[in-house]
mmCIF file of C-alpha atoms in Angstrom:
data_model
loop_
_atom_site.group_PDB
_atom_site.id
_atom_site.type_symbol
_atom_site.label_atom_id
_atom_site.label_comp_id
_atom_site.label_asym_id
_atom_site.label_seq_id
_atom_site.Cartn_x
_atom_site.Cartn_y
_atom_site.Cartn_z
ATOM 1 C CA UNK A 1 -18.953 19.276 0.723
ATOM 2 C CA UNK A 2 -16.405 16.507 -0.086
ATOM 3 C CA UNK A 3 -16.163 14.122 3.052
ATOM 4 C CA UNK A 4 -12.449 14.716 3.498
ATOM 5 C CA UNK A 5 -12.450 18.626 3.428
ATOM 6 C CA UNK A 6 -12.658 18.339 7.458
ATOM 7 C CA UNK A 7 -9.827 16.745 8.181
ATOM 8 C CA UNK A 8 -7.458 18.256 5.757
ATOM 9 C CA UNK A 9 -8.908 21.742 6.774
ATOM 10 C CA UNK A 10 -6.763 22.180 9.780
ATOM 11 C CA UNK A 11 -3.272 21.517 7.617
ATOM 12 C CA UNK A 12 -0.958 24.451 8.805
ATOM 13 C CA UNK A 13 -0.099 26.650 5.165
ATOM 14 C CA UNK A 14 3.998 26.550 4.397
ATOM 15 C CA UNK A 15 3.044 30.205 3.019
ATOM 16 C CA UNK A 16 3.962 33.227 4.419
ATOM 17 C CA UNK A 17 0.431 35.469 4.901
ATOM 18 C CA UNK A 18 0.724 38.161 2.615
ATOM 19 C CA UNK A 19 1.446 35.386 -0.109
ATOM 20 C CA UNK A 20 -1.807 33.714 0.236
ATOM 21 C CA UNK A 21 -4.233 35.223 -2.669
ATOM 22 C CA UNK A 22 -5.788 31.005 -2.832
ATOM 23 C CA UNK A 23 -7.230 29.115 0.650
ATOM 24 C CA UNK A 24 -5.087 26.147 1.463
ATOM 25 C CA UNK A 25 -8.525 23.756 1.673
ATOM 26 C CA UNK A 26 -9.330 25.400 -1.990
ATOM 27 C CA UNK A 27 -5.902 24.101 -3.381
ATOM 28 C CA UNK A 28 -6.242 20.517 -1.389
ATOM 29 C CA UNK A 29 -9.994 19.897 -2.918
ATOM 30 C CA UNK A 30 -9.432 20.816 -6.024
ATOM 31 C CA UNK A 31 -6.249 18.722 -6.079
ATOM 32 C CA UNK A 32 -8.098 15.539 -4.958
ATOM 33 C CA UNK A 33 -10.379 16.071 -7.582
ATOM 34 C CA UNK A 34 -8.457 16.354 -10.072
ATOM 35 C CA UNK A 35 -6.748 13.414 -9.844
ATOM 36 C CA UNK A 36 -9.821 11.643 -9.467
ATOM 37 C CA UNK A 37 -10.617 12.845 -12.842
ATOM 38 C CA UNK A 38 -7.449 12.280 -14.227
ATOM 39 C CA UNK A 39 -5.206 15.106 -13.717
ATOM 40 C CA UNK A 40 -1.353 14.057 -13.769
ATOM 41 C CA UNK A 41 0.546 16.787 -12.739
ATOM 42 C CA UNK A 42 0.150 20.814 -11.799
ATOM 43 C CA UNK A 43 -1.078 22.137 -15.144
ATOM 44 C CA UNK A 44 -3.637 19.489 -15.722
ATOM 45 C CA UNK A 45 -4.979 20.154 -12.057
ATOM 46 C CA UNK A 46 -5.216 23.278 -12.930
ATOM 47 C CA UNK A 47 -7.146 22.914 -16.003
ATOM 48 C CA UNK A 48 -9.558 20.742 -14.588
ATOM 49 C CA UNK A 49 -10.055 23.594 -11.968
ATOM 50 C CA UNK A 50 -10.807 26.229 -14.906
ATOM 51 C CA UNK A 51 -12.981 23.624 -16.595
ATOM 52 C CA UNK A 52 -15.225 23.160 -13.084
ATOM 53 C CA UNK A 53 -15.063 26.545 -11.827
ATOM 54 C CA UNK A 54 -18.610 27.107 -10.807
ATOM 55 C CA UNK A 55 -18.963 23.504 -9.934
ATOM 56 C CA UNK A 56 -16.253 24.209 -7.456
ATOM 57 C CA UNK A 57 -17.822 27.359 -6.803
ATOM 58 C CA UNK A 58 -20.745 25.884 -5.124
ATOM 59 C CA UNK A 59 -18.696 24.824 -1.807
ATOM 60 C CA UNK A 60 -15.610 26.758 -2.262
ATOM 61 C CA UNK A 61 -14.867 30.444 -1.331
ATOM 62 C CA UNK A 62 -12.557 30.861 -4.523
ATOM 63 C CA UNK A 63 -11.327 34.260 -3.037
ATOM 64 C CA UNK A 64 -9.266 34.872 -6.543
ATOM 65 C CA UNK A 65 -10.672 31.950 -8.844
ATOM 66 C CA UNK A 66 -9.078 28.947 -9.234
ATOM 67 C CA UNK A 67 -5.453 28.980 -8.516
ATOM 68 C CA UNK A 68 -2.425 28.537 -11.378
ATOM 69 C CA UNK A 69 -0.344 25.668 -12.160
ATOM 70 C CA UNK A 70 2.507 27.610 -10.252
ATOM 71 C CA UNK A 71 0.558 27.996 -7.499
ATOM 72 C CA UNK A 72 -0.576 24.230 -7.050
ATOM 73 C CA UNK A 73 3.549 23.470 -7.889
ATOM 74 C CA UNK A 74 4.717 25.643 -4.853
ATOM 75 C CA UNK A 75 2.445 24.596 -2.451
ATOM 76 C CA UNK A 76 2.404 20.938 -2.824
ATOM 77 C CA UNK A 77 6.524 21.307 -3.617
ATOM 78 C CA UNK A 78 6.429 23.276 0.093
ATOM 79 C CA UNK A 79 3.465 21.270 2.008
ATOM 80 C CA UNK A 80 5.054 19.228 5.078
ATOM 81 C CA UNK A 81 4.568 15.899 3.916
ATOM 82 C CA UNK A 82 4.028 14.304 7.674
ATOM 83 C CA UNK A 83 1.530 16.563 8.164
ATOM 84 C CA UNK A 84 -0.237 15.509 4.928
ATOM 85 C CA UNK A 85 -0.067 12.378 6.039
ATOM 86 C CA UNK A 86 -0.901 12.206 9.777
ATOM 87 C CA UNK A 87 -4.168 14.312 8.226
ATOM 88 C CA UNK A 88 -4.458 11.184 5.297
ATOM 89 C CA UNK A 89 -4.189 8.823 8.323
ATOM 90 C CA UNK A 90 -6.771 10.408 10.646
ATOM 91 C CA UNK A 91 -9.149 10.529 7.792
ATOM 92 C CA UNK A 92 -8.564 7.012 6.840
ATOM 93 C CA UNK A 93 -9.248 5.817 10.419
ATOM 94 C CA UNK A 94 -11.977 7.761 10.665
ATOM 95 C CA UNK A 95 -13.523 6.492 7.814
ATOM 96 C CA UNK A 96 -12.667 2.715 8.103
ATOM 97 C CA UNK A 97 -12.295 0.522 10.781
ATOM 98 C CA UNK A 98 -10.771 -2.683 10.470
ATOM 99 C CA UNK A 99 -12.155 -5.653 11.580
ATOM 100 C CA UNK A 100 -10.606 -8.629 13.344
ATOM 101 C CA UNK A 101 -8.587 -10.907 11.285
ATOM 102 C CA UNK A 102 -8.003 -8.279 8.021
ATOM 103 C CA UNK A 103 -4.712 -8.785 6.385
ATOM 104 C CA UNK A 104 -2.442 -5.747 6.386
ATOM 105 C CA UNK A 105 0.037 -5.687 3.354
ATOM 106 C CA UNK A 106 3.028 -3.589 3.936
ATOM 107 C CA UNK A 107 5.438 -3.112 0.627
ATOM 108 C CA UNK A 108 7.800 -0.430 -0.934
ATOM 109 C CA UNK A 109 7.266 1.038 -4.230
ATOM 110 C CA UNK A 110 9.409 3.589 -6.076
ATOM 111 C CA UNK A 111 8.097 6.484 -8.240
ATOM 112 C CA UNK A 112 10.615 6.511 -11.579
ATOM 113 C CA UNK A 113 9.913 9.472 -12.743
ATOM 114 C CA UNK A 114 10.656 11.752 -9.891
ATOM 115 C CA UNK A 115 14.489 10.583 -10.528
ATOM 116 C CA UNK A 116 16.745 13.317 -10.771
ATOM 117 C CA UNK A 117 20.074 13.077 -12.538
ATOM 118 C CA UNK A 118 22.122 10.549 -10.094
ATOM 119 C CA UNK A 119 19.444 10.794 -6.891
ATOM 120 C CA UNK A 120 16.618 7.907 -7.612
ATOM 121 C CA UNK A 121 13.517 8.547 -7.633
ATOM 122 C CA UNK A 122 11.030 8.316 -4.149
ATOM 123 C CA UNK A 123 10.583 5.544 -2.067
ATOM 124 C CA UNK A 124 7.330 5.125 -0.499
ATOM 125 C CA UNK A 125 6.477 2.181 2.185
ATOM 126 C CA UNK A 126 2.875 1.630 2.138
ATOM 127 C CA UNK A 127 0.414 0.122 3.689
ATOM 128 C CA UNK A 128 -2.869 -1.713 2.623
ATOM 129 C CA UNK A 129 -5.568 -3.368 3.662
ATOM 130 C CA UNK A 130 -6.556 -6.474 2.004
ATOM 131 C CA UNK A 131 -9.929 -6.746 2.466
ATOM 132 C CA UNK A 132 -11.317 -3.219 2.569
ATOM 133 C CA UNK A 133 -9.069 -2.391 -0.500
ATOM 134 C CA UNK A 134 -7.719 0.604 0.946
ATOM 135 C CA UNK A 135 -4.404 2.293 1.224
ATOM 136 C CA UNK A 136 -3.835 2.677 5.172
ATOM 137 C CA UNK A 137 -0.780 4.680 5.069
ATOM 138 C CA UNK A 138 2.115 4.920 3.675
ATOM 139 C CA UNK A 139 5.661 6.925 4.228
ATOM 140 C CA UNK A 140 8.576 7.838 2.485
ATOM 141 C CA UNK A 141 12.272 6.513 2.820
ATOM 142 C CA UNK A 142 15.825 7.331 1.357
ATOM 143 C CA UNK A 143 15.975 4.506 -0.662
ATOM 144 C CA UNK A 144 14.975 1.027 -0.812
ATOM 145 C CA UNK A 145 17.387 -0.490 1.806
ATOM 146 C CA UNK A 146 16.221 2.058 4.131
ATOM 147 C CA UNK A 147 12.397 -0.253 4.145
ATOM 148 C CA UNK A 148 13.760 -1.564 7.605
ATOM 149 C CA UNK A 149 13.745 2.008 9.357
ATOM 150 C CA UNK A 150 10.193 3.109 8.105
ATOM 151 C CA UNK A 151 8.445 -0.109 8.503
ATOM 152 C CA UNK A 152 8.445 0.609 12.283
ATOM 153 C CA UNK A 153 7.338 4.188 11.878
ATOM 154 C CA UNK A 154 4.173 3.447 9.842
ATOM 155 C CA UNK A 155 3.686 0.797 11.722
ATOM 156 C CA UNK A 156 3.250 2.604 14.702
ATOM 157 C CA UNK A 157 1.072 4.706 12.823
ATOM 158 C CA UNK A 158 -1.457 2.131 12.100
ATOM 159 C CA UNK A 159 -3.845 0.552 14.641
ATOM 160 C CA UNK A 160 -3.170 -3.299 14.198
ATOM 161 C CA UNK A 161 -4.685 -5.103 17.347
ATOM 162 C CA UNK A 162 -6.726 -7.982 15.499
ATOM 163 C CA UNK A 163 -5.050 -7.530 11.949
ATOM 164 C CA UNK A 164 -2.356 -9.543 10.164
ATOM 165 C CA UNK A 165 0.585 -8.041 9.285
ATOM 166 C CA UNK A 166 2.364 -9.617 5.894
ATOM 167 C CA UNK A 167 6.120 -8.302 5.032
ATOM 168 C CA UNK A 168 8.411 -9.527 2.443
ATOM 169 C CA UNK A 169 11.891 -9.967 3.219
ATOM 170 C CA UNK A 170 13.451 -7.074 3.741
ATOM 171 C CA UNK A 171 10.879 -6.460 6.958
ATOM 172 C CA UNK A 172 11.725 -9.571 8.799
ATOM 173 C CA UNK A 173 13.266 -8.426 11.753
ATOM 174 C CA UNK A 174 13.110 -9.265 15.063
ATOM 175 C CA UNK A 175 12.574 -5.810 16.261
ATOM 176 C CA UNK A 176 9.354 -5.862 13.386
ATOM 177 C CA UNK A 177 7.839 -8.694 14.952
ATOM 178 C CA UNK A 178 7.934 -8.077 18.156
ATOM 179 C CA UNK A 179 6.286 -4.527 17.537
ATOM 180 C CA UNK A 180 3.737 -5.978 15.713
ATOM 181 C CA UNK A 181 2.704 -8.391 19.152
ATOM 182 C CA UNK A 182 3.126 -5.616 20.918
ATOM 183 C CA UNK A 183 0.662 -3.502 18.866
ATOM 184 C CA UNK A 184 -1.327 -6.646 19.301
ATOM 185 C CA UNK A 185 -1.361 -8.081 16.022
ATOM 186 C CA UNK A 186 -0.362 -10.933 14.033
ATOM 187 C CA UNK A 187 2.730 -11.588 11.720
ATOM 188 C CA UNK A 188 3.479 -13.745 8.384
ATOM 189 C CA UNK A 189 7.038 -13.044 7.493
ATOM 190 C CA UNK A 190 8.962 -14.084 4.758
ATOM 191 C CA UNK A 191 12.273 -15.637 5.412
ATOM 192 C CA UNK A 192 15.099 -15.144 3.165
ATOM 193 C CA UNK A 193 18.536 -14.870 2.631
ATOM 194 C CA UNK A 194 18.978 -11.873 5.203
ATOM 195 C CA UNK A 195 18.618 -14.549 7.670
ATOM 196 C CA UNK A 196 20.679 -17.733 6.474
ATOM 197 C CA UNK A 197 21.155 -19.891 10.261
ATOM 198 C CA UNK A 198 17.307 -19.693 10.235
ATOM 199 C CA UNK A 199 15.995 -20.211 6.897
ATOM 200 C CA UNK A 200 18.383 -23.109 6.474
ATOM 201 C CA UNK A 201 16.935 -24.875 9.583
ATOM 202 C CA UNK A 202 13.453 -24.194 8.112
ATOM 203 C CA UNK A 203 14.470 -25.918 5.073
ATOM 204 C CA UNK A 204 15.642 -29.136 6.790
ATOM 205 C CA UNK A 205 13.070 -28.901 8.866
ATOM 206 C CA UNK A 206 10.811 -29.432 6.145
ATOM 207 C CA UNK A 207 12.899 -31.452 3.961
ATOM 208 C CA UNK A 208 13.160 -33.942 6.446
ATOM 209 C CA UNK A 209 9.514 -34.085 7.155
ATOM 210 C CA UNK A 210 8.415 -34.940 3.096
ATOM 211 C CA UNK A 211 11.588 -37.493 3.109
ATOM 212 C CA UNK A 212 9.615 -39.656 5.372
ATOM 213 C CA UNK A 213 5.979 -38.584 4.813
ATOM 214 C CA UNK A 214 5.953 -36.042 7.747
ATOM 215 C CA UNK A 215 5.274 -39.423 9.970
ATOM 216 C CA UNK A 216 7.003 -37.660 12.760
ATOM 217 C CA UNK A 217 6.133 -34.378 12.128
ATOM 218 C CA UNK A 218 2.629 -32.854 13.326
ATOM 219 C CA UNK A 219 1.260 -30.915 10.411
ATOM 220 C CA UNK A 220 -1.595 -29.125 7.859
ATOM 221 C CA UNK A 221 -1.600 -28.679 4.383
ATOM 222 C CA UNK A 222 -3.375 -27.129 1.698
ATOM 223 C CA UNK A 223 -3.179 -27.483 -1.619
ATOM 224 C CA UNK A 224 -4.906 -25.178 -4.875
ATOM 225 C CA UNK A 225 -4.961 -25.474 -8.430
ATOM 226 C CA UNK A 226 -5.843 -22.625 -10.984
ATOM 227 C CA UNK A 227 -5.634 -22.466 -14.625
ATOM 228 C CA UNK A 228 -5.784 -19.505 -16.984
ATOM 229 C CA UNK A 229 -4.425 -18.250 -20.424
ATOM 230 C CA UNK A 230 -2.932 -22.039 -20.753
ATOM 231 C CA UNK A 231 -1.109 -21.823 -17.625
ATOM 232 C CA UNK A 232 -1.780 -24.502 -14.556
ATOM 233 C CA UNK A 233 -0.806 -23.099 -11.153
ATOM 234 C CA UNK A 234 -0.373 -25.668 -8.148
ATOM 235 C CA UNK A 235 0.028 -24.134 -4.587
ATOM 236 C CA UNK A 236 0.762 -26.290 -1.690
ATOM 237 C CA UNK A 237 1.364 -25.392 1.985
ATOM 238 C CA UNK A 238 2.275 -27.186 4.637
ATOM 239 C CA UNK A 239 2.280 -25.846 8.668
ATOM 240 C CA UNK A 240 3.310 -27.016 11.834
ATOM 241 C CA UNK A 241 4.092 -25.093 15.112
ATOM 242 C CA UNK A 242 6.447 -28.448 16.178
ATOM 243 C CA UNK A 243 9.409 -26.300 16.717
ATOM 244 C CA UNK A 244 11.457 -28.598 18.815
ATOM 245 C CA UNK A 245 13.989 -29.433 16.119
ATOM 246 C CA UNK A 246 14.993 -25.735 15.811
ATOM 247 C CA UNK A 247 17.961 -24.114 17.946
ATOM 248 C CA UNK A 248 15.994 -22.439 20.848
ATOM 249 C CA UNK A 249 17.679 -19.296 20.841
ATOM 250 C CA UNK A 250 16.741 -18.322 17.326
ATOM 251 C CA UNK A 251 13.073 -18.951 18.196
ATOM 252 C CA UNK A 252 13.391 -16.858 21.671
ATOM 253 C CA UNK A 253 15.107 -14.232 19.210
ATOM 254 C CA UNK A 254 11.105 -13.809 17.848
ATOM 255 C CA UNK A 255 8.481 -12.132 20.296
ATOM 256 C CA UNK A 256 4.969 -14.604 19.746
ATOM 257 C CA UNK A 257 6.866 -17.171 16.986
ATOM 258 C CA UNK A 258 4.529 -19.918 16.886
ATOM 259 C CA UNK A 259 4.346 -21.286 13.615
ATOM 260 C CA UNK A 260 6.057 -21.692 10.147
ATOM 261 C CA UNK A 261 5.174 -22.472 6.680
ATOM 262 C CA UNK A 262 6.305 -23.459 3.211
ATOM 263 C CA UNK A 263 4.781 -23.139 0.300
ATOM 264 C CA UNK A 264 5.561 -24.709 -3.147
ATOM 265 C CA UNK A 265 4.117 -23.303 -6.777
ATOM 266 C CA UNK A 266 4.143 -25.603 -9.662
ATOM 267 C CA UNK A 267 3.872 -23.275 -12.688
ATOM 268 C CA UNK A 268 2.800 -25.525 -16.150
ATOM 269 C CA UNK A 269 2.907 -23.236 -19.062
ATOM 270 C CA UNK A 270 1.918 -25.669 -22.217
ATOM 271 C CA UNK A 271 4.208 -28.483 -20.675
ATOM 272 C CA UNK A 272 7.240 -25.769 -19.466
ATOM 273 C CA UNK A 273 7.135 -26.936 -15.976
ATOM 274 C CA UNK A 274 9.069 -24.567 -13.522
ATOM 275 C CA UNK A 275 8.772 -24.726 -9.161
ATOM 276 C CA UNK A 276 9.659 -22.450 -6.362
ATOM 277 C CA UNK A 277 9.681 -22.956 -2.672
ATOM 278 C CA UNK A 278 9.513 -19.995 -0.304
ATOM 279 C CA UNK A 279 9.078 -20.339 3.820
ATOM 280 C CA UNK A 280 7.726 -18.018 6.219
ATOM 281 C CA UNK A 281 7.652 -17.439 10.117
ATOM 282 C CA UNK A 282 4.084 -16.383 11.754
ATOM 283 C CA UNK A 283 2.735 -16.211 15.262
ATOM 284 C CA UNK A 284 -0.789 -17.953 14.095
ATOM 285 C CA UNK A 285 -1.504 -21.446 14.263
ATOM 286 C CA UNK A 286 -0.235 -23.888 11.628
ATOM 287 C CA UNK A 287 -3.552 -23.552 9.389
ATOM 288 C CA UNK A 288 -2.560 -24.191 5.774
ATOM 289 C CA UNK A 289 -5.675 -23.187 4.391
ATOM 290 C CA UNK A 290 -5.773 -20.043 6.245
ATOM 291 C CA UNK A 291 -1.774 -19.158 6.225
ATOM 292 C CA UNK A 292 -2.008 -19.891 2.469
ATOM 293 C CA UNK A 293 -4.984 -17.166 1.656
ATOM 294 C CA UNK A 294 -3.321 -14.251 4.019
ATOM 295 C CA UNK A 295 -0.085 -15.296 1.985
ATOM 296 C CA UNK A 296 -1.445 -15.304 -1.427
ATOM 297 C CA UNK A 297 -3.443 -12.140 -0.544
ATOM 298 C CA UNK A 298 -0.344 -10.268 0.367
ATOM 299 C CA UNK A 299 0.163 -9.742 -3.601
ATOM 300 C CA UNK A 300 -3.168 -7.803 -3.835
ATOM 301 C CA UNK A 301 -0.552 -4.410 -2.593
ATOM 302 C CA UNK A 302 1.408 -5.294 -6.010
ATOM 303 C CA UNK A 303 -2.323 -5.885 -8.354
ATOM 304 C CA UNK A 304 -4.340 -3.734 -6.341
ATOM 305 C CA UNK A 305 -2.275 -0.845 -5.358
ATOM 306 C CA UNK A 306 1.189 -0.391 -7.373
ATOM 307 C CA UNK A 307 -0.015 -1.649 -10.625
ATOM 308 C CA UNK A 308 -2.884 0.588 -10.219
ATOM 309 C CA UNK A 309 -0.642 3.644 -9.422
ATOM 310 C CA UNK A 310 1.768 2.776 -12.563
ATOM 311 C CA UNK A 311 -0.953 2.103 -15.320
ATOM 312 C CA UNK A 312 -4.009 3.856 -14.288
ATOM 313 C CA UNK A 313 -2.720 6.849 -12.596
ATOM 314 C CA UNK A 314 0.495 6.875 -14.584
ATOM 315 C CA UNK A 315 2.840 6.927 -11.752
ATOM 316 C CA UNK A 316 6.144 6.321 -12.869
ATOM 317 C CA UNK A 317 5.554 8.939 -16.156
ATOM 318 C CA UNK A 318 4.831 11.678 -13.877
ATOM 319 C CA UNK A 319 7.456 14.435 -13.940
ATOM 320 C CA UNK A 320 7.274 15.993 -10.732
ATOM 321 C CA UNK A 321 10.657 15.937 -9.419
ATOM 322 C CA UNK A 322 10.873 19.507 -6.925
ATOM 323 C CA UNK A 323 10.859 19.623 -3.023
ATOM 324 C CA UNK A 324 7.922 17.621 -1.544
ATOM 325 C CA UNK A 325 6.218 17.801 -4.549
ATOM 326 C CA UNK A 326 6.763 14.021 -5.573
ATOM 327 C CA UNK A 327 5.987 12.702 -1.906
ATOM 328 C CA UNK A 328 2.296 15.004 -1.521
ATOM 329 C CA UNK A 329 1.181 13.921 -4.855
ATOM 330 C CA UNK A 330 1.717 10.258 -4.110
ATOM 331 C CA UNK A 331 -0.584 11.592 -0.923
ATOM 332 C CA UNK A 332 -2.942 12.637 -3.203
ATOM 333 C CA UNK A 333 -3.021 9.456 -5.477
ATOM 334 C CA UNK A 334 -3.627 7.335 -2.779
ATOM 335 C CA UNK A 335 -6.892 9.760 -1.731
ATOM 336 C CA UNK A 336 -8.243 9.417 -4.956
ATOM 337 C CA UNK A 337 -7.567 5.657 -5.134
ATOM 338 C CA UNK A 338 -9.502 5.215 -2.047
ATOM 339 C CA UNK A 339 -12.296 7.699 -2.274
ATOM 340 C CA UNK A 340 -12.572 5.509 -5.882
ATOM 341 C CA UNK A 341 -12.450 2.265 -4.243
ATOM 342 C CA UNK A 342 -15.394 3.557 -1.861
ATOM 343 C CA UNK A 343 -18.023 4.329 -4.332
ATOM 344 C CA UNK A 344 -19.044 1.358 -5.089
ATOM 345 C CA UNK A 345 -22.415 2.063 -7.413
ATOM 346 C CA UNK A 346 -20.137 2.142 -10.755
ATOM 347 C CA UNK A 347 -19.668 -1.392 -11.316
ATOM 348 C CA UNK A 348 -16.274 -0.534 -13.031
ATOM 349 C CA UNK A 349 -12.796 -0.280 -12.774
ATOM 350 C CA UNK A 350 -10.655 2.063 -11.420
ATOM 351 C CA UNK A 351 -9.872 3.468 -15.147
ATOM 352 C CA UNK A 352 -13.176 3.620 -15.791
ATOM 353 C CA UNK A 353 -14.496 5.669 -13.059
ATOM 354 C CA UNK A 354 -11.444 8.430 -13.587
ATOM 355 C CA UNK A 355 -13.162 8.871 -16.978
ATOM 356 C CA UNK A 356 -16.481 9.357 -16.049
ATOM 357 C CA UNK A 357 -15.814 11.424 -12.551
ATOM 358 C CA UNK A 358 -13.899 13.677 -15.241
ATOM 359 C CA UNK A 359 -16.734 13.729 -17.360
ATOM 360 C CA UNK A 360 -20.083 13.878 -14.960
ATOM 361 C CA UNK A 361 -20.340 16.096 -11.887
ATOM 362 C CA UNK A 362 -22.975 13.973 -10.145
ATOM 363 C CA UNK A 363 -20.674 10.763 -10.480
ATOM 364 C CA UNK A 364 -17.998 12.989 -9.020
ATOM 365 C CA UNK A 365 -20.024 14.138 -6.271
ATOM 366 C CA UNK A 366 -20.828 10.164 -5.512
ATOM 367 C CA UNK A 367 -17.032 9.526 -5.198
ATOM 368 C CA UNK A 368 -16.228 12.704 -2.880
ATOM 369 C CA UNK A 369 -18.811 12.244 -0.931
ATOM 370 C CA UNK A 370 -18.539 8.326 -0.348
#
C-alpha cells in the first residue's frame, strides 16, 4: 500500500452518495501515480490507470474499474482544496521532521496555463525546505499582490521553532516577522522598495562603513567566487548587529531584529562586468558566512521547486482551467515531487525517474512506498 493512502483516506467526498460508482482513495492513488509517471492532465491519468489496472488491482477495491477522465475532472474540479491540503500537510509532517537550523523558503509561483480569458492564472505561495528538498506546504491566493495575506496563513500552518524562514520582498512585514519569533523561528528578509525610510538607512549605513574601511563599524564578511560556462561570480557579504545609527523606532517596529546584511554579486561574463547590491534584515547574528549560505540557498525554491514544476512536470502547459481543478493538481504535483525526491536509490533526476516509475512497477512501488 502506498505510504500516503492513510492520510488522504479520511478526505470527506464533494459527491453526493448515489453518484459514487469509484472510491475517493481509488481516484487519489491512482492520481498520485500518475503523475509520478508522467500523467499531465485527466485523460492521461486515466490512461495510465487502464494501462496498470491489475497492478492497481492488487491494493485497490476498483468497485467499477478504473475511473474515466470525466470522473477524475469532476472530482478533483469539486475536491475542497484546504482539505487536500491540511491532509498534504499532515502527511508531510508526519513523514519529515525538520531539524534545527533548516532553511525554510517561502515564494509565489503562478500556473499560466490555468488562465482564463481576462482572470490570470493561479497563484500558489509555497513553502520548501532547503535541506530535506521537500515541498512543506503551499496555498493559493487571488493574485500575486495578495502574497502578503497568505504568507501568514501557511505560515501558521508550518511548524517553524528552530527553522529559518527566507522571504523576498513582498513578505517583509512587520506583522511576518514577528509571527515568525513567535512561532519560534528565525527570519532573513529582503528589504526593498516597499519599505524606502528603512532600506535607505541600511544603505548609508553600509555606505558609510566601506567609505572608511568599516573602522568604526563592528562587522563579518564573507566573500565566494564561482566560475562556470565562462562566467565569474563574486559574492560578498558583510554583517553587523551595530544598530545604533538607525532611527530606534523603525527597529522596535521589528519583533527579534538583530542583525542586517548586504550582499554584493560581481557577474564577469567574458569581460561584461555587471554588479548588484541587495540588503536584508534577520534576527540571527551577523555571521557572513552563515547569512550568506541561508541567502543563497533561498533560490533552491526557484531551481529546485518551480523550475522543476515548469519543465519536468510541464506546469505552465497544463490546461486545466475548471473549479478547483487547477489548485488540487498543483496538490498533486507537489506529492509526486516529494515522494520522487524521497527515493533516493535512482541516482537520477527528477525527469528521469518519471520515465522509469512510468515504465517499471517495482521502481514505482520504491517511490510510493518511500
Amino acid at each position: 500500500m502506498p505510504a500516503f493512502m492513510p492520510t488522504f483516506a479520511t478526505m470527506p467526498d464533494p459527491r453526493r452518495d448515489q453518484t459514487k460508482l469509484h472510491k475517493l482513495i481509488d481516484i487519489l492513488t491512482i492520481a498520485v501515480c500518475a503523475v509520478i509517471g508522467g500523467a499531465e492532465g485527466w485523460e492521461d491519468i486515466e490512461s495510465f490507470g487502464q494501462a496498470k489496472q491489475e497492478w492497481f488491482g492488487t491494493f485497490l477495491e476498483l468497485p467499477h474499474g478504473i475511473p474515466s477522465h470525466d470522473t477524475f475532472r469532476r472530482v478533483f474540479m469539486r475536491l475542497n482544496p484546504k482539505e487536500f491540503e491540511q491532509r498534504f500537510l499532515l502527511w508531510v509532517q508526519a513523514a519529515v521532521e525538520l531539524t534545527a537550523g533548516e532553511v525554510v523558503h517561502l515564494d509565489g509561483k503562478t500556473s499560466r496555463g490555468s488562465r482564463r480569458g481576462e482572470t490570470p492564472g493561479i497563484h500558489m505561495v509555497s513553502a520548501w525546505a532547503a535541506e530535506a528538498r521537500l515541498v512543506l506546504g503551499q496555498l493559493k491566493t487571488e493574485n500575486h499582490s495578495n502574497e502578503i495575506t497568505a504568507i501568514p496563513e501557511l505560515l501558521q500552518l508550518l511548524a517553524l521553532k528552530g527553522c529559518i524562514v527566507t522571504i523576498d520582498a513582498m513578505g517583509c512585514q512587520t506583522a511576518i516577522a514577528s509571527q515568525i519569533i513567535e512561532q519560534q523561528g528565525d527570519y532573513v528578509l529582503s528589504l526593498k522598495g516597499n519599505h524606502p525610510t528603512l532600506r535607505t538607512a541600511v544603505e548609508t549605513l553600509f555606505d558609510q562603513a566601506q567609505a572608511t574601511k568599516f573602522a568604526y563599524l563592528p562587522h563579518t564578511s564573507h566573500q565566494t567566487v564561482d566560475a562556470d560556462h565562462g562566467r565569474i561570480e563574486t559574492r560578498r557579504a558583510w554583517a553587523t548587529s551595530q544598530l545604533d545609527d538607525l532611527d530606534p523606532n523603525l527597529r522596535a517596529a521589528w519583533q527579534g531584529f538583530t542583525s542586517v546584511v548586504k550582499v554584493t554579486a560581481t557577474r564577469d561574463l567574458k569581460g561584461r562586468v555587471t554588479t548588484e547590491s541587495r540588503y536584508f534584515l534577520t534576527s540571527l547574528p551577523p555571521d557572513a558566512t552563515h547569512l550568506l549560505s541561508v541567502i543563497r540557498s533561498h533560490w533552491g525554491i526557484e531551481n529546485r521547486l518551480h523550475w522543476v514544476l515548469d519543465v519536468t512536470f510541464r506546469e505552465d502547459a497544463c490546461r486545466v482551467k475548471t473549479g478547483h481543478g487547477p489548485e488540487n493538481l498543483t496538490v498533486l504535483r507537489h506529492i509526486a515531487l516529494n515522494l520522487l525526491k524521497q527515493e533516493t536509490s535512482l541516482k537520477k533526476g527528477i525527469r528521469a525517474k518519471r520515465l522509469r516509475a512510468g515504465w517499471d512497477l517495482q521502481y514505482l512501488l520504491k517511490v510510493v512506498t518511500s
